[in-house]
């Protein structure tokens, strides 16, 4: 049993209408090419900068969710709506809405871990100045099995992805906009490690780099197999990548090297 | 604050006396060159094959521990005795004895996760046919801070290394004899991921490959920085590698990107 996954590495501009049109065009293209599950990148309808989040934020009844829902239904695809600034009770979240083939929302992931860093001679960000953090892990049911969804910095925490695998996720999709510095240092490594440790498919989807934009995303969207190989990968430019998610292959990897069965949770429980 | 770590990638032969002599010579060489903490590889005094383990096994009062203890004392070093088949109450363990500068045993790690795999067209092993599994995580105190010790397949379980970091380990040393197939696929990746995710130094020490031996170890002993870079690395041949373990650098990485502080254990606790 396998299915085709499509990741839309779109260039995000300042104009929301332009972003929605571009996202729609890429989703249509990916569906046309046979992708059954399609994902947009992190913060796809708004420039990646805290100063824009509140102005661009919508709630679940806003136009962005309406568009994504209608596309999922019309094209009969599972759609991971990358992420967008969501407003709820006057708080702003970095949220991924997830749709089934009928356009129903089957999951909503709010980024759990906010990116507050200060890399010397590099980039400084404090997402928690503008964003609130999610409070739950997100794994959705599909006809292809369970799919986990996390956002960008969430991937730095192996516990989260492990728990998704233990809950039965065969594929984790990560809309993510790493910085250039952390991307060069850790992007490939982290995506591959999560795939290999958990013997899952791991897909990361970044915005394309916009040289003139507010934020230089690393790009390099990729799909990694449960054995840690790239079955799809790109550079920093706008493109759609595709990979076959092959659950039989995943199971064969787990049969050969039964990592999840060999765990010793009795020992991992810390005494302090 | 920093100190020099030396990893002895020694070729393990069939003759135990030859192995002890080689281990001693390499430890003396590493100490002579200024290493303050020195490690041997996994199963350094015995061929890596289940059929030898019982015959070669010793208990804590045997000649191998006596030799290692006397070397640690004479050279005034911290010594991680790779690992060796240990016999205790008629059970055999894959055990790493750890010595302080006075030759005292300050830790004893018994390999927790036994390597039972069956890679198609590749290697098949079932360690649990001959070995019993350890039941605890091992982190020892030194004047340089805490050091975690795990053995080979233990590294496949990110929970274990995470718990060492949470217990304060700045450095994890892994005597390990990966197979060639899993080594090519996952050695560099796994060692680097453990270092980056936990922002620790991670050191893996393999036997050298012995083309005529019972087991073809992958080699490629390495030391990885908390940012995921190799500060020491070798190929499959016999050699000693050295790296500076710089705790100030480790702390600067954690100051810039405070991963361990950003964890959300409230969410990682699984409901089922």
PDB file of C-alpha atoms in Angstrom, chain A residues 162-268:
ATOM      1  CA  UNK A 162       8.607   9.533  19.103  1.00  0.00           C
ATOM      2  CA  UNK A 163       5.200   9.838  20.698  1.00  0.00           C
ATOM      3  CA  UNK A 164       3.604  10.284  17.286  1.00  0.00           C
ATOM      4  CA  UNK A 165       5.252   7.066  16.110  1.00  0.00           C
ATOM      5  CA  UNK A 166       4.144   5.266  19.257  1.00  0.00           C
ATOM      6  CA  UNK A 167       0.628   6.493  18.561  1.00  0.00           C
ATOM      7  CA  UNK A 168       0.846   4.851  15.155  1.00  0.00           C
ATOM      8  CA  UNK A 169       1.922   7.622  12.787  1.00  0.00           C
ATOM      9  CA  UNK A 170       3.660   6.244   9.684  1.00  0.00           C
ATOM     10  CA  UNK A 171       4.306   9.670   8.256  1.00  0.00           C
ATOM     11  CA  UNK A 172       5.028  12.989   9.923  1.00  0.00           C
ATOM     12  CA  UNK A 173       4.632  16.194   7.945  1.00  0.00           C
ATOM     13  CA  UNK A 174       6.461  19.278   9.156  1.00  0.00           C
ATOM     14  CA  UNK A 175       5.722  22.682   7.649  1.00  0.00           C
ATOM     15  CA  UNK A 176       8.927  24.488   8.610  1.00  0.00           C
ATOM     16  CA  UNK A 177      10.837  27.655   7.869  1.00  0.00           C
ATOM     17  CA  UNK A 178      14.319  27.101   9.279  1.00  0.00           C
ATOM     18  CA  UNK A 179      16.772  29.977   9.140  1.00  0.00           C
ATOM     19  CA  UNK A 180      19.698  29.699   6.766  1.00  0.00           C
ATOM     20  CA  UNK A 181      22.202  29.183   9.595  1.00  0.00           C
ATOM     21  CA  UNK A 182      20.321  26.470  11.447  1.00  0.00           C
ATOM     22  CA  UNK A 183      19.251  24.959   8.140  1.00  0.00           C
ATOM     23  CA  UNK A 184      22.782  24.446   6.903  1.00  0.00           C
ATOM     24  CA  UNK A 185      23.796  23.077  10.290  1.00  0.00           C
ATOM     25  CA  UNK A 186      20.861  20.866  11.209  1.00  0.00           C
ATOM     26  CA  UNK A 187      18.041  20.559   8.651  1.00  0.00           C
ATOM     27  CA  UNK A 188      19.031  17.366   6.807  1.00  0.00           C
ATOM     28  CA  UNK A 189      20.375  15.820   9.991  1.00  0.00           C
ATOM     29  CA  UNK A 190      17.255  16.393  12.038  1.00  0.00           C
ATOM     30  CA  UNK A 191      14.765  15.275   9.393  1.00  0.00           C
ATOM     31  CA  UNK A 192      16.753  12.097   8.716  1.00  0.00           C
ATOM     32  CA  UNK A 193      17.231  11.313  12.404  1.00  0.00           C
ATOM     33  CA  UNK A 194      13.502  11.544  13.138  1.00  0.00           C
ATOM     34  CA  UNK A 195      12.788   9.190  10.229  1.00  0.00           C
ATOM     35  CA  UNK A 196      15.459   6.645  11.195  1.00  0.00           C
ATOM     36  CA  UNK A 197      14.869   6.634  14.945  1.00  0.00           C
ATOM     37  CA  UNK A 198      11.138   6.151  14.533  1.00  0.00           C
ATOM     38  CA  UNK A 199      11.188   4.210  11.251  1.00  0.00           C
ATOM     39  CA  UNK A 200       8.656   6.515   9.674  1.00  0.00           C
ATOM     40  CA  UNK A 201       8.479   8.666   6.580  1.00  0.00           C
ATOM     41  CA  UNK A 202       9.379  12.213   7.490  1.00  0.00           C
ATOM     42  CA  UNK A 203       8.430  15.145   5.247  1.00  0.00           C
ATOM     43  CA  UNK A 204       9.540  18.721   5.793  1.00  0.00           C
ATOM     44  CA  UNK A 205       8.069  21.518   3.681  1.00  0.00           C
ATOM     45  CA  UNK A 206       9.652  24.953   3.696  1.00  0.00           C
ATOM     46  CA  UNK A 207       8.755  28.162   1.946  1.00  0.00           C
ATOM     47  CA  UNK A 208      11.033  28.915  -0.997  1.00  0.00           C
ATOM     48  CA  UNK A 209      13.683  31.488  -0.246  1.00  0.00           C
ATOM     49  CA  UNK A 210      12.657  35.007  -1.138  1.00  0.00           C
ATOM     50  CA  UNK A 211      15.808  37.060  -1.551  1.00  0.00           C
ATOM     51  CA  UNK A 212      13.799  40.266  -1.266  1.00  0.00           C
ATOM     52  CA  UNK A 213      11.561  39.094   1.537  1.00  0.00           C
ATOM     53  CA  UNK A 214      11.365  39.722   5.257  1.00  0.00           C
ATOM     54  CA  UNK A 215      12.814  36.331   6.120  1.00  0.00           C
ATOM     55  CA  UNK A 216      15.264  34.074   4.300  1.00  0.00           C
ATOM     56  CA  UNK A 217      13.895  30.551   4.715  1.00  0.00           C
ATOM     57  CA  UNK A 218      16.310  27.701   4.214  1.00  0.00           C
ATOM     58  CA  UNK A 219      14.151  25.841   1.691  1.00  0.00           C
ATOM     59  CA  UNK A 220      15.343  22.270   1.043  1.00  0.00           C
ATOM     60  CA  UNK A 221      11.947  20.612   1.466  1.00  0.00           C
ATOM     61  CA  UNK A 222      12.453  16.876   1.578  1.00  0.00           C
ATOM     62  CA  UNK A 223      10.892  13.483   2.146  1.00  0.00           C
ATOM     63  CA  UNK A 224      12.965  10.918   4.062  1.00  0.00           C
ATOM     64  CA  UNK A 225      12.331   7.161   4.079  1.00  0.00           C
ATOM     65  CA  UNK A 226      12.215   5.045   7.267  1.00  0.00           C
ATOM     66  CA  UNK A 227      15.795   3.951   6.440  1.00  0.00           C
ATOM     67  CA  UNK A 228      16.963   7.573   6.350  1.00  0.00           C
ATOM     68  CA  UNK A 229      17.324   8.114   2.628  1.00  0.00           C
ATOM     69  CA  UNK A 230      15.924  11.096   0.756  1.00  0.00           C
ATOM     70  CA  UNK A 231      13.217   9.976  -1.634  1.00  0.00           C
ATOM     71  CA  UNK A 232      12.629  13.599  -2.601  1.00  0.00           C
ATOM     72  CA  UNK A 233      14.630  16.750  -2.014  1.00  0.00           C
ATOM     73  CA  UNK A 234      15.029  20.182  -3.501  1.00  0.00           C
ATOM     74  CA  UNK A 235      17.075  23.357  -3.151  1.00  0.00           C
ATOM     75  CA  UNK A 236      15.870  26.806  -2.057  1.00  0.00           C
ATOM     76  CA  UNK A 237      13.781  27.674  -5.135  1.00  0.00           C
ATOM     77  CA  UNK A 238      10.048  27.438  -5.627  1.00  0.00           C
ATOM     78  CA  UNK A 239       9.014  23.919  -6.613  1.00  0.00           C
ATOM     79  CA  UNK A 240       6.763  20.993  -5.779  1.00  0.00           C
ATOM     80  CA  UNK A 241       8.371  17.717  -4.746  1.00  0.00           C
ATOM     81  CA  UNK A 242       6.751  14.297  -4.704  1.00  0.00           C
ATOM     82  CA  UNK A 243       7.484  11.036  -2.971  1.00  0.00           C
ATOM     83  CA  UNK A 244       5.823   7.650  -2.692  1.00  0.00           C
ATOM     84  CA  UNK A 245       4.946   6.823   0.885  1.00  0.00           C
ATOM     85  CA  UNK A 246       5.211   3.039   0.886  1.00  0.00           C
ATOM     86  CA  UNK A 247       3.776   1.483   4.019  1.00  0.00           C
ATOM     87  CA  UNK A 248       4.892  -2.012   2.981  1.00  0.00           C
ATOM     88  CA  UNK A 249       8.469  -0.768   2.807  1.00  0.00           C
ATOM     89  CA  UNK A 250       8.071   0.901   6.200  1.00  0.00           C
ATOM     90  CA  UNK A 251       6.883  -2.387   7.655  1.00  0.00           C
ATOM     91  CA  UNK A 252       9.797  -4.282   6.112  1.00  0.00           C
ATOM     92  CA  UNK A 253      12.251  -1.895   7.758  1.00  0.00           C
ATOM     93  CA  UNK A 254      10.554  -2.471  11.100  1.00  0.00           C
ATOM     94  CA  UNK A 255      10.569  -6.230  10.583  1.00  0.00           C
ATOM     95  CA  UNK A 256      14.297  -6.247   9.955  1.00  0.00           C
ATOM     96  CA  UNK A 257      15.250  -3.882  12.771  1.00  0.00           C
ATOM     97  CA  UNK A 258      12.409  -3.799  15.339  1.00  0.00           C
ATOM     98  CA  UNK A 259      13.456  -0.608  17.116  1.00  0.00           C
ATOM     99  CA  UNK A 260      10.075   0.271  18.547  1.00  0.00           C
ATOM    100  CA  UNK A 261       9.724  -3.198  20.033  1.00  0.00           C
ATOM    101  CA  UNK A 262      13.179  -3.026  21.598  1.00  0.00           C
ATOM    102  CA  UNK A 263      12.444   0.067  23.648  1.00  0.00           C
ATOM    103  CA  UNK A 264      12.918  -0.178  27.420  1.00  0.00           C
ATOM    104  CA  UNK A 265      10.506   2.396  28.861  1.00  0.00           C
ATOM    105  CA  UNK A 266      11.041   0.923  32.330  1.00  0.00           C
ATOM    106  CA  UNK A 267      14.544   2.371  32.176  1.00  0.00           C
ATOM    107  CA  UNK A 268      13.712   5.672  30.483  1.00  0.00           C
TER     108      UNK A 268
END
